[in-house]
Coordinates of C-alpha atoms and ligand atoms in Angstrom, one line a residue:
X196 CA 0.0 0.0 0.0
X197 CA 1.3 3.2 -1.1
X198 CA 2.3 6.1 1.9
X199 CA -1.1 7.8 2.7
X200 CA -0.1 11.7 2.4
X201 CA -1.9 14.3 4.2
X202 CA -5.5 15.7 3.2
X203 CA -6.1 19.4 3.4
X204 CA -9.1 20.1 6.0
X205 CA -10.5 22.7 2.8
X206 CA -10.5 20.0 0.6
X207 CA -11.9 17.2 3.6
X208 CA -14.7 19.4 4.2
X209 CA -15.6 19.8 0.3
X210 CA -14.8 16.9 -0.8
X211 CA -16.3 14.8 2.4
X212 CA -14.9 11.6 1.6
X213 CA -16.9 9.3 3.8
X214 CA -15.7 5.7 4.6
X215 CA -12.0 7.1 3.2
X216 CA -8.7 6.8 5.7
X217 CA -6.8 10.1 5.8
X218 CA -4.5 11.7 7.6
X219 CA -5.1 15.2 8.7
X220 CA -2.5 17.6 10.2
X221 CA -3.1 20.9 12.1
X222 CA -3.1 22.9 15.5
X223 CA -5.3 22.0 18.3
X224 CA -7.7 25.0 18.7
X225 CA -10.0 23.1 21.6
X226 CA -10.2 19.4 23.3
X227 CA -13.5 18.7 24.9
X228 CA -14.2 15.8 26.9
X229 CA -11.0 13.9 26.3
X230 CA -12.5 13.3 23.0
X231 CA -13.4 16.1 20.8
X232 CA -10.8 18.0 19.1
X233 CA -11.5 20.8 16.6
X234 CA -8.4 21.2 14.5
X235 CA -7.4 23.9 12.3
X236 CA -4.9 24.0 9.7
X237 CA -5.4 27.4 8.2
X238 CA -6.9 25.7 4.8
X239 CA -9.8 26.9 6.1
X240 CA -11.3 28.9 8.6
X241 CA -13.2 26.0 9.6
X242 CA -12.4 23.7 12.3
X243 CA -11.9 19.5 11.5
X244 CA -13.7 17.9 14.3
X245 CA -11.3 14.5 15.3
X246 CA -13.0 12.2 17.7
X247 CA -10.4 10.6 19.6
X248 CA -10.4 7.2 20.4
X249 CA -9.8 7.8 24.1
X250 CA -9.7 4.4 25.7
X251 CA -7.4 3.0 23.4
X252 CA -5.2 6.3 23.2
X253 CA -2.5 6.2 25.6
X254 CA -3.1 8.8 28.4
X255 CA 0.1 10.6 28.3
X256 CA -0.9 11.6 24.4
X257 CA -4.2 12.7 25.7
X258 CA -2.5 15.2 27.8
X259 CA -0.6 16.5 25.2
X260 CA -3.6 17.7 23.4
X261 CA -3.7 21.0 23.9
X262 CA -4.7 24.8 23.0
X263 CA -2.3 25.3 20.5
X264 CA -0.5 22.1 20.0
X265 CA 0.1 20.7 17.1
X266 CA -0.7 17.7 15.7
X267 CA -1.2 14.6 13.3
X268 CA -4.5 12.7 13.1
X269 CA -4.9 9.2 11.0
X270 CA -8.5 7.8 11.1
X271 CA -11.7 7.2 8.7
X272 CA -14.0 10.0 7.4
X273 CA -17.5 9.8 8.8
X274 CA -20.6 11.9 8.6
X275 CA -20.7 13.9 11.7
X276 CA -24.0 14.0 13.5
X277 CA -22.9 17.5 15.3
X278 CA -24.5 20.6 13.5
X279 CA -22.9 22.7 11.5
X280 CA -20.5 20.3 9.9
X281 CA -20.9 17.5 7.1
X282 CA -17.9 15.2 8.0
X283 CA -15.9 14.7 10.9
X284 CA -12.8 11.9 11.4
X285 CA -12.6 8.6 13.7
X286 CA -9.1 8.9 14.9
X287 CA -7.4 5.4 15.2
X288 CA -3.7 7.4 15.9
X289 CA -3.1 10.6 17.3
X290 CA 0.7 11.7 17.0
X291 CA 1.4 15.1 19.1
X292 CA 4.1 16.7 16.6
X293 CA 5.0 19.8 19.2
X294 CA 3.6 20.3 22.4
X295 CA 1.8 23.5 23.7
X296 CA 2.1 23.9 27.3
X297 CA -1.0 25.5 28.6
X298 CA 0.4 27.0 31.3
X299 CA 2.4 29.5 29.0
X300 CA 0.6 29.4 25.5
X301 CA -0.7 32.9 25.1
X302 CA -3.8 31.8 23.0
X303 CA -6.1 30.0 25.4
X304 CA -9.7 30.0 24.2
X305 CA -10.9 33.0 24.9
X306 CA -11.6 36.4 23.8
X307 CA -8.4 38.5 22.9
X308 CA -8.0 42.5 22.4
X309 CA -6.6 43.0 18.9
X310 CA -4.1 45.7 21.5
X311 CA -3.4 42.6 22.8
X312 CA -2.4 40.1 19.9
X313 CA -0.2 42.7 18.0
X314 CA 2.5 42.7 21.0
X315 CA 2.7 38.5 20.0
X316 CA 2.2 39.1 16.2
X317 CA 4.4 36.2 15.5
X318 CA 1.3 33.9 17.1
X319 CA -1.6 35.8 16.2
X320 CA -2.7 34.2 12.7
X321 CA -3.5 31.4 14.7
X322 CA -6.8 33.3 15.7
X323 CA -9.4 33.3 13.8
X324 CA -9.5 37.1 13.1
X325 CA -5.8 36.9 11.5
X326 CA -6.3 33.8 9.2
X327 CA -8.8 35.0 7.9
X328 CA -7.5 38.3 7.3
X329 CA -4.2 36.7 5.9
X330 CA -5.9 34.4 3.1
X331 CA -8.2 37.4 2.3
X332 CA -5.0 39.4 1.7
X333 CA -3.7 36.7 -0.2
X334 CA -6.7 36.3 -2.4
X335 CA -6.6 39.8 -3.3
X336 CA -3.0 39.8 -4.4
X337 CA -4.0 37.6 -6.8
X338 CA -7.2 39.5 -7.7
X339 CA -4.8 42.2 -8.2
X340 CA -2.7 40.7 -10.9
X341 CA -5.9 38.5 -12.5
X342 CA -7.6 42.2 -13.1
X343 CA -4.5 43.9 -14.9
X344 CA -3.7 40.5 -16.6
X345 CA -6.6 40.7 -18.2
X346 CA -6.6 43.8 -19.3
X347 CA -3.3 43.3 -20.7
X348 CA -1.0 45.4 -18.3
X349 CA 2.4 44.3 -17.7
X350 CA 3.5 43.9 -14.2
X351 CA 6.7 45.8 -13.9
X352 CA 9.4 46.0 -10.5
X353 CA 10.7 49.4 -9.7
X354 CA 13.3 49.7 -7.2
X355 CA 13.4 49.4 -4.1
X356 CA 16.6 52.0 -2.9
X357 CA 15.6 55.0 -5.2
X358 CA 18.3 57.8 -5.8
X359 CA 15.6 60.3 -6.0
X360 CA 14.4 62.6 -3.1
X361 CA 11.6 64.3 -5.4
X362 CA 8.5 63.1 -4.2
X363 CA 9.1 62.3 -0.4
X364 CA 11.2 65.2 1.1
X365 CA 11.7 65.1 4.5
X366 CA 9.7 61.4 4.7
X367 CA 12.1 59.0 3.4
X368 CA 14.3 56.5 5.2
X369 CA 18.0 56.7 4.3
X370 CA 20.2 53.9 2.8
X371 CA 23.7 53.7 3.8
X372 CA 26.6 51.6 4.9
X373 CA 29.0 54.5 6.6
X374 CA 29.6 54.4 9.8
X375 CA 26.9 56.5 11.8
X376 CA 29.2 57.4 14.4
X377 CA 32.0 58.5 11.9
X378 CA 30.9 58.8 9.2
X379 CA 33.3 60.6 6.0
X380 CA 33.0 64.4 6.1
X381 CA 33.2 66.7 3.3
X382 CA 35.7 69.6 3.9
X383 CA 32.9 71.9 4.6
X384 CA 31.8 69.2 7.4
X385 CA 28.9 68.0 5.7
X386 CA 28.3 63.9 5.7
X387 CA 30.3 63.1 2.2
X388 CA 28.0 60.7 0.3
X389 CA 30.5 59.9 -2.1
X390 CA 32.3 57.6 -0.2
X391 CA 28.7 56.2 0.5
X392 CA 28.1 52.6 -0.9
X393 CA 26.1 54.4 -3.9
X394 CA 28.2 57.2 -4.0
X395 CA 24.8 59.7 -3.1
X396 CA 22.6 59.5 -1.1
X397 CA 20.1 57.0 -1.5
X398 CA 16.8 56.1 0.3
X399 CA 13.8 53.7 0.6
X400 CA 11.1 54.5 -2.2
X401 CA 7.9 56.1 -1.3
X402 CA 6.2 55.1 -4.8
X403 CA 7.4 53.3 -7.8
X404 CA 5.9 55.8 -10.2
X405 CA 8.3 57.8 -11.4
X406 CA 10.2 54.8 -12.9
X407 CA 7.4 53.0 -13.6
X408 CA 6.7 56.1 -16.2
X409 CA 10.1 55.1 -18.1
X410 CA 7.9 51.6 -18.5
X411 CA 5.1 53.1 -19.4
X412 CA 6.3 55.0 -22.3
X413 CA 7.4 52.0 -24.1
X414 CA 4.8 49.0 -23.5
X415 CA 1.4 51.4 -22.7
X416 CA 0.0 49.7 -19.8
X417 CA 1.9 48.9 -17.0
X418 CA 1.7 48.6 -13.1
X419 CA 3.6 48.3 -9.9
X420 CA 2.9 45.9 -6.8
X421 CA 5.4 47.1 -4.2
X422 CA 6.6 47.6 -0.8
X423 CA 6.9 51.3 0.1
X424 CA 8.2 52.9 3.0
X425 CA 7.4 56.5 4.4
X426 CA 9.2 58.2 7.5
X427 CA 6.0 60.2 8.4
X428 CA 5.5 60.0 12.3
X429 CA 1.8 59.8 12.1
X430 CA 0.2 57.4 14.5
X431 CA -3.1 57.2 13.0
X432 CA -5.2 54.1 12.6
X433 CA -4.4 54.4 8.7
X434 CA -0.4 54.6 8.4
X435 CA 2.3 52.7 8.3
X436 CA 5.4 53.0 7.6
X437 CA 6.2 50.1 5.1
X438 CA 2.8 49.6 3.5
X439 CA 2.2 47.8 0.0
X440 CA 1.0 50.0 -2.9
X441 CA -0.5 49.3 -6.4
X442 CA 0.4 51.7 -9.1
X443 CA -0.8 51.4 -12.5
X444 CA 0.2 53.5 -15.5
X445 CA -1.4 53.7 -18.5
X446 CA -0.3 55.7 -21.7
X447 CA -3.0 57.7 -23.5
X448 CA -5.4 58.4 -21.2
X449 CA -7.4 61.0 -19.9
X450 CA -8.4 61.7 -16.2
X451 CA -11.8 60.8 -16.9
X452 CA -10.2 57.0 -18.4
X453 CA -8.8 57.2 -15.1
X454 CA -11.2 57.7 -12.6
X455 CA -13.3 54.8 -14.5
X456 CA -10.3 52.6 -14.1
X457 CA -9.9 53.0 -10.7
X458 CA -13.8 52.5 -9.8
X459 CA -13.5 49.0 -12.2
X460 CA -10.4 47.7 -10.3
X461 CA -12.0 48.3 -6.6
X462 CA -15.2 47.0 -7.4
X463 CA -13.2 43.9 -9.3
X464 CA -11.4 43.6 -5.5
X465 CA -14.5 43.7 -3.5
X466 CA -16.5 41.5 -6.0
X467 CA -13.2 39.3 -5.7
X468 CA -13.5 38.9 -2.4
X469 CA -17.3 38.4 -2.0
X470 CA -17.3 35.7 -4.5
X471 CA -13.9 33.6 -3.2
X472 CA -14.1 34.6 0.2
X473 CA -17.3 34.0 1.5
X474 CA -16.6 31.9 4.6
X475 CA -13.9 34.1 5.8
X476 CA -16.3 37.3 5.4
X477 CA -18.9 36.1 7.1
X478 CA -16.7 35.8 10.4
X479 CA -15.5 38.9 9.9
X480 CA -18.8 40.1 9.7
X481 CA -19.9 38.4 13.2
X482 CA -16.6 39.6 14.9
X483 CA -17.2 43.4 13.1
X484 CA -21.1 43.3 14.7
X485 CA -19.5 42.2 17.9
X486 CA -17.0 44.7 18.1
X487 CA -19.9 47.5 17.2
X488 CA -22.0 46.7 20.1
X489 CA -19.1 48.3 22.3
X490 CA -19.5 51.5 20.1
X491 CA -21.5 54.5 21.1
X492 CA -25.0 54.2 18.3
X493 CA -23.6 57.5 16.0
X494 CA -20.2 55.4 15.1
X495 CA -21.7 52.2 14.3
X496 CA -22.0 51.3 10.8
X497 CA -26.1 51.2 9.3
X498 CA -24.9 48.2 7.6
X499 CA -22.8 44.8 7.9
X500 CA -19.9 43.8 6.6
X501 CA -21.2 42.0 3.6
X502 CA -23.5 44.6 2.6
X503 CA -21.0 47.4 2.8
X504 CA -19.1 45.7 0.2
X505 CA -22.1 44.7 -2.2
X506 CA -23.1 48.5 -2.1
X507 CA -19.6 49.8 -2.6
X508 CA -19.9 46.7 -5.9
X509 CA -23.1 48.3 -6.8
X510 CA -23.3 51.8 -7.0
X511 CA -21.7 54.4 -9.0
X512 CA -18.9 56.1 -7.2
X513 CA -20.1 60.5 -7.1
X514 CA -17.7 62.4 -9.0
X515 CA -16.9 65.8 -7.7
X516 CA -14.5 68.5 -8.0
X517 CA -12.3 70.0 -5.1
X518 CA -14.2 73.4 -5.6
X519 CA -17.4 71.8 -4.7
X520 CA -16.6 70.0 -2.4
X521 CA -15.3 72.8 -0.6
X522 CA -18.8 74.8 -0.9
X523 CA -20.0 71.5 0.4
X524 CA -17.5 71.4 3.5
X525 CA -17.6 75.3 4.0
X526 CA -21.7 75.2 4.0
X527 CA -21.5 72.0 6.1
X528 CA -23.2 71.5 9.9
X529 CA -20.3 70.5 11.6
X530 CA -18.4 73.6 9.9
X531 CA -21.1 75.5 10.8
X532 CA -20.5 74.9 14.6
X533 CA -17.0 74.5 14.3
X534 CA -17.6 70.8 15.1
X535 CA -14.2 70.0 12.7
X536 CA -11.2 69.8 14.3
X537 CA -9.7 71.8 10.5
X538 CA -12.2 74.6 9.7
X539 CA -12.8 75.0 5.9
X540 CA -12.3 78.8 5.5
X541 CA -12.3 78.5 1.8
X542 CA -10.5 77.3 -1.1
X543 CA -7.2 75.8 -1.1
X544 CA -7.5 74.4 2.2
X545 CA -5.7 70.9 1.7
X546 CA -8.6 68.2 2.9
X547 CA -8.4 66.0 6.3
X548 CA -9.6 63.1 6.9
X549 CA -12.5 64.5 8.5
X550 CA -13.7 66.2 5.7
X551 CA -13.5 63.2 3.4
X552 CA -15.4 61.4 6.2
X553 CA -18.0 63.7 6.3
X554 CA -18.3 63.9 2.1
X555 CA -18.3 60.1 2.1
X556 CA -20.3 58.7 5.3
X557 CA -22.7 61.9 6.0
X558 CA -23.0 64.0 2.6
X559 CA -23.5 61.2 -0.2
X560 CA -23.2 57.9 1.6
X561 CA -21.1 56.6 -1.1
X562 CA -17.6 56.5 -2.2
X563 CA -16.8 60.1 -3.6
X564 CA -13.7 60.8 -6.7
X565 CA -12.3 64.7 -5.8
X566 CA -11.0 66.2 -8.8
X567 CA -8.9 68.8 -9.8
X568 CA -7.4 70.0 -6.5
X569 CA -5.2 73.7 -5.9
X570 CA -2.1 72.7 -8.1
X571 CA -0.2 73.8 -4.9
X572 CA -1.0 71.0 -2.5
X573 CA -0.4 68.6 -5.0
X574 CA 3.0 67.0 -6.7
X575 CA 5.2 68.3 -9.3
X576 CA 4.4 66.3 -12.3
X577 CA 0.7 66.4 -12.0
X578 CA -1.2 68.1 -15.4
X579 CA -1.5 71.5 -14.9
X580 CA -5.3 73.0 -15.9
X581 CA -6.2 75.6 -18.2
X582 CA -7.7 77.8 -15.4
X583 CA -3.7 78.1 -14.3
X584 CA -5.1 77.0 -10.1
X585 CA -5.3 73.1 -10.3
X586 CA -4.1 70.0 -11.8
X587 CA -5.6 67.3 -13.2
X588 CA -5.5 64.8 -10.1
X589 CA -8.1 62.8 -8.6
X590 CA -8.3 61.1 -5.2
X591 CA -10.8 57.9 -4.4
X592 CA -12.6 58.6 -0.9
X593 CA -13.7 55.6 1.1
X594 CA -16.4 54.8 4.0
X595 CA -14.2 54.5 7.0
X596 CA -10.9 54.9 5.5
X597 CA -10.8 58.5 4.0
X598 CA -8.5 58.7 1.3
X599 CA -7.7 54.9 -0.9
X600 CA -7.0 55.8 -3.8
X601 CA -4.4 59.1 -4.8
X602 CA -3.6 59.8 -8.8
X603 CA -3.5 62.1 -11.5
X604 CA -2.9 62.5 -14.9
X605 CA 0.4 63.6 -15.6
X606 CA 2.1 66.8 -17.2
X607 CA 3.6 65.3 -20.5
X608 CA 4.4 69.2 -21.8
X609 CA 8.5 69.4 -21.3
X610 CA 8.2 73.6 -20.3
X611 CA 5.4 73.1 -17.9
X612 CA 7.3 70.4 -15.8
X613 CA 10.6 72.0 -16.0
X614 CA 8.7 75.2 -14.7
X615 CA 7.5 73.7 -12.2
X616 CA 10.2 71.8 -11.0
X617 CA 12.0 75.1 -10.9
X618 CA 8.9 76.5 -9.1
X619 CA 9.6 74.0 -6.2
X620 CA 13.0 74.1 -6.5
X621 CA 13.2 70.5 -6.7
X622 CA 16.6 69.8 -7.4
X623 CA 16.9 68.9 -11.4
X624 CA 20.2 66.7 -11.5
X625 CA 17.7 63.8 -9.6
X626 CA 14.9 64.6 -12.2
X627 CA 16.7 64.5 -15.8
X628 CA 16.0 61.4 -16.5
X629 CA 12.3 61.7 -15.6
X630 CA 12.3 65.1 -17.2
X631 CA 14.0 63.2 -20.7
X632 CA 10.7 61.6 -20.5
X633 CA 9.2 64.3 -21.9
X634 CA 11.3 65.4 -24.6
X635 CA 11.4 61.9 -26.2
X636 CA 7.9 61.1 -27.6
X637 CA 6.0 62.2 -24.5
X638 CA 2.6 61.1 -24.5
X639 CA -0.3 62.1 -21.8
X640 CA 0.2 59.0 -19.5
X641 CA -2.0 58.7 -16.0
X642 CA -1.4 56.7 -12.9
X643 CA -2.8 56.4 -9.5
X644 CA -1.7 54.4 -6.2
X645 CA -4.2 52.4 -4.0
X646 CA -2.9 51.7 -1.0
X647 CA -3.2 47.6 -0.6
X648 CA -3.6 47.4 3.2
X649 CA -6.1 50.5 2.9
X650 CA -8.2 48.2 0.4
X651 CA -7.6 45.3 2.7
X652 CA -9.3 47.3 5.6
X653 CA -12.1 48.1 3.9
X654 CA -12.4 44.8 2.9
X655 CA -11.7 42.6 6.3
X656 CA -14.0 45.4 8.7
X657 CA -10.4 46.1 10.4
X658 CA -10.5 49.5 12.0
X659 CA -6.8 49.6 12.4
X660 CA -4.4 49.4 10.0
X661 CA -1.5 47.5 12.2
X662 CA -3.8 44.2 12.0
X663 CA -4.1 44.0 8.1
X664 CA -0.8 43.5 7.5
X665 CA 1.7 40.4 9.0
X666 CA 4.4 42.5 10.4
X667 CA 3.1 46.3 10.9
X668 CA 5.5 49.0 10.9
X669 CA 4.9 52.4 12.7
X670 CA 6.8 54.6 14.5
X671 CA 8.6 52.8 17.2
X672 CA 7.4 49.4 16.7
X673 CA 9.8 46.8 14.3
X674 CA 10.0 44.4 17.3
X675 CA 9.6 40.8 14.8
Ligands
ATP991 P1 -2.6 60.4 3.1 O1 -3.1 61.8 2.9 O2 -3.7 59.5 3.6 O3 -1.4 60.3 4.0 P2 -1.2 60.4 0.7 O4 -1.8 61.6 0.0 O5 0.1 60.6 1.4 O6 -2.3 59.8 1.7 P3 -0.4 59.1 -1.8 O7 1.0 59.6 -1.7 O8 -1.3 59.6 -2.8 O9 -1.1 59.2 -0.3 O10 -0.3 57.5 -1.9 C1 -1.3 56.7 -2.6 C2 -2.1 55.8 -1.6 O11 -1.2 55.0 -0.8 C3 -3.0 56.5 -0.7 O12 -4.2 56.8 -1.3 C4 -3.2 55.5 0.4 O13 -4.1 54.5 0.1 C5 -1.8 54.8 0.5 N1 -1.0 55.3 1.5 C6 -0.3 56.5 1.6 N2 0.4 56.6 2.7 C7 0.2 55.5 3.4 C8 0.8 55.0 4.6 N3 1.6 55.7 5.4 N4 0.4 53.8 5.0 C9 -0.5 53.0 4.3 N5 -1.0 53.4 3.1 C10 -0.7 54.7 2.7
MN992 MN1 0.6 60.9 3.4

């Protein structure tokens, strides 16, 4: 007889192939009556139910089967006649493959604070909560990739150490092998870069666009899937400081192409996720209701989980420009009486989360696309607009989140980017390879970046950014 290999507890529970011998492998999540073990192997976020054989299991393995060990299962498939499960397994052997002492496993059955399980994030996927989240993260990097596949984008890596400041002043992370306590000084006393490992200075990229647009240029339609890293020191529930971003790039296209390719690729994601995800969502769902009972009425959600995400999939994002929305905000109740923590005075004010908020969850109840925002709080190489006050950019406001989406069309004339690099007095010998761009047939590309934890957030129900992604980075926390 051939070596019986493991079965999947996914593909048990689908398949449910009674009468069969299999061997199931997993971690112990609970052991009831010496005899019931629901066992979870992250295939799924259902549990296996394995009915030990008790009296003929020796008892020194019985006490090894704990919360949290892990172990190996051999027995027959049978139908189980407990609810809420079609098949469970007959154990005949029960091998304990590493040992969970109860006395100091962290995850004993019972509710945890999410607070809690991010100081032992190196154990917390074993909850529910974080398994799911993790596959659900998983199946939308894939939904990321299926959508541009087939739409015939090329997935294109930008680097990672980027020799240009231009977009992130002041919020990058430096790259460098001198010696921080001598370092090589210049004969004006300055750090001397040139005897740096690069020979500049060099830093952590805060968004692959700018070489992505070399890509662009060549093969049309193109995108980036990257890590990103931003040195801004703000704690909110929305920031980190290595976060994962999706840029796509397309040649000849408009801002109005663009906003409707950024509504099509987040309904894609949600509808995604509703479709292949459905098990995992509708815990979420339970543990997002739970979690809302604890809040005070106003800041709970009208709807659930679920049916947030179907009427994100079904209705038609409002499109609006920055100088109505800021009539809106200006005219607004909680402007009014001075209820925002920012008061809109009038335009160019640069938008807070509060005020997206308020546009999103009080003013339409929908998700909202800003356009055409004061060129001045904007970047560099966005496309300036006749009216000589704003560029061509556009951001994607979500329920919850606030901004998820930032992007613009981008200034392909050579003289108006050059004047505006000079404008900013952004530092040209970084730029002349981007600025080349547009003196060798330019064409009117346009990008945007969507934040993929951001997406992943609105997604899982998670309030906090810190438990969407394995290992969060903020300020002061890199502990695993
Ligand atoms: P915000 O105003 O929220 O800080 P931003 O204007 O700095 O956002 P962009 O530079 O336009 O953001 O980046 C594109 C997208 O990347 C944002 O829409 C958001 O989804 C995401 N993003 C930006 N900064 C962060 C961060 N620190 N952590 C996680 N996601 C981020
Ligand atoms: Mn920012």
């Amino acid at each position: 007889m051939s070596k019986k290999s493991r079965i999947k507890i996914r593909t048990l529970l689908q398949k449910a192939p009674v009468g069969e011998q299999v061997i199931v492998k997993g971690w112990v999540r609970t052991f009831r009556n010496n005899q019931f073990v629901a066992l979870n192997d992250g295939s799924t976020i259902n549990n296996l139910q394995v009915v030990v054989d008790y009296e003929n299991t020796d008892e020194k393995i019985l006490r090894k089967i704990t919360t949290g060990a892990c172990i190996s299962a051999e027995g027959t498939v049978v139908e189980s006649p407990g609810r809420g499960q079609s098949v469970e397994i007959k154990a005949s052997t029960v091998e304990i493959l590493g040992e969970a002492d109860p006395e100091k496993y962290p995850l004993q059955p019972k509710r945890h604070s999410l607070e809690f399980l991010r100081e032992i994030a190196h154990l917390r996927v074993r909850t529910n909560t974080f398994s799911a989240v993790y596959r659900i993260r998983h199946a939308m990097i894939f939904a990321v990739h299926k959508f541009f596949q087939e739409k015939g984008f090329l997935n294109i890596h930008t680097p990672i150490i980027t020799g240009s400041d231009a977009e992130g002043a002041g919020e990058m992370f430096r790259v460098t092998t001198l010696d921080p306590v001598n370092p090589p000084l210049t004969e004006s006393g300055e750090v001397d870069y040139k005897e740096d490992f690069f020979e500049k200075e060099t830093n952590l990229t805060v968004s692959g666009q700018l070489e992505v647009e070399t890509a662009c240029l060549a093969l049309s339609d193109v995108y980036t899937f990257g890590p990103t890293f931003r040195a801004e020191n703000s704690n909110t529930s929305r920031h980190l400081a290595e976060f994962w971003m999706i840029e796509p790039e397309v040649a000849f296209c408009d801002l109005d192409e663009l906003m409707g390719l950024a509504e099509e690729f987040v309904k894609y994601l949600v509808a995604y996720a509703l479709e292949n995800c459905a098990d995992d969502l509708a815990f979420l769902e339970k543990r997002l209701a739970e979690e809302e009972k604890h809040k005070p009425q106003q800041e709970r959600s009208p709807m659930g989980l679920v049916e947030r995400l179907n009427f994100v999939r079904e209705n038609e994002f409002v499109r609006l420009t920055y100088t109505e929305a800021i009539e809106i905000l200006r005219r607004s109740k909680p402007n009014q009486k001075k209820k925002f923590q920012y008061l809109i005075e009038g335009w160019g004010a640069d938008l807070q989360s509060e005020h997206e908020r308020f546009l999103v969850e009080k003013h339409f109840k929908k998700p909202v696309i800003l356009f055409n925002y004061p060129k001045d709080i904007k970047a560099f190489y966005m496309r300036q607009n006749e009216d000589g006050k704003t560029v061509a950019a556009m951001d994607v406001l979500f329920p919850g989140i606030g901004e998820i989406i930032g992007g613009s069309q981008r200034e392909e004339r050579f003289d108006n980017l050059q004047a505006r690099v000079k404008e900013l007095e952004i530092p040209e010998k970084d730029l002349w390879w981007y600025l080349e761009l547009r003196k060798f047939g330019t064409a009117p590309p346009s990008g945007f970046g969507l934040g993929f934890e951001r997406m992943i957030q609105f997604i899982c129900g998670m309030g906090n950014i810190r438990d969407v992604i394995p290992f969060p980075r903020t300020p002061g926390n890199a502990e695993f």
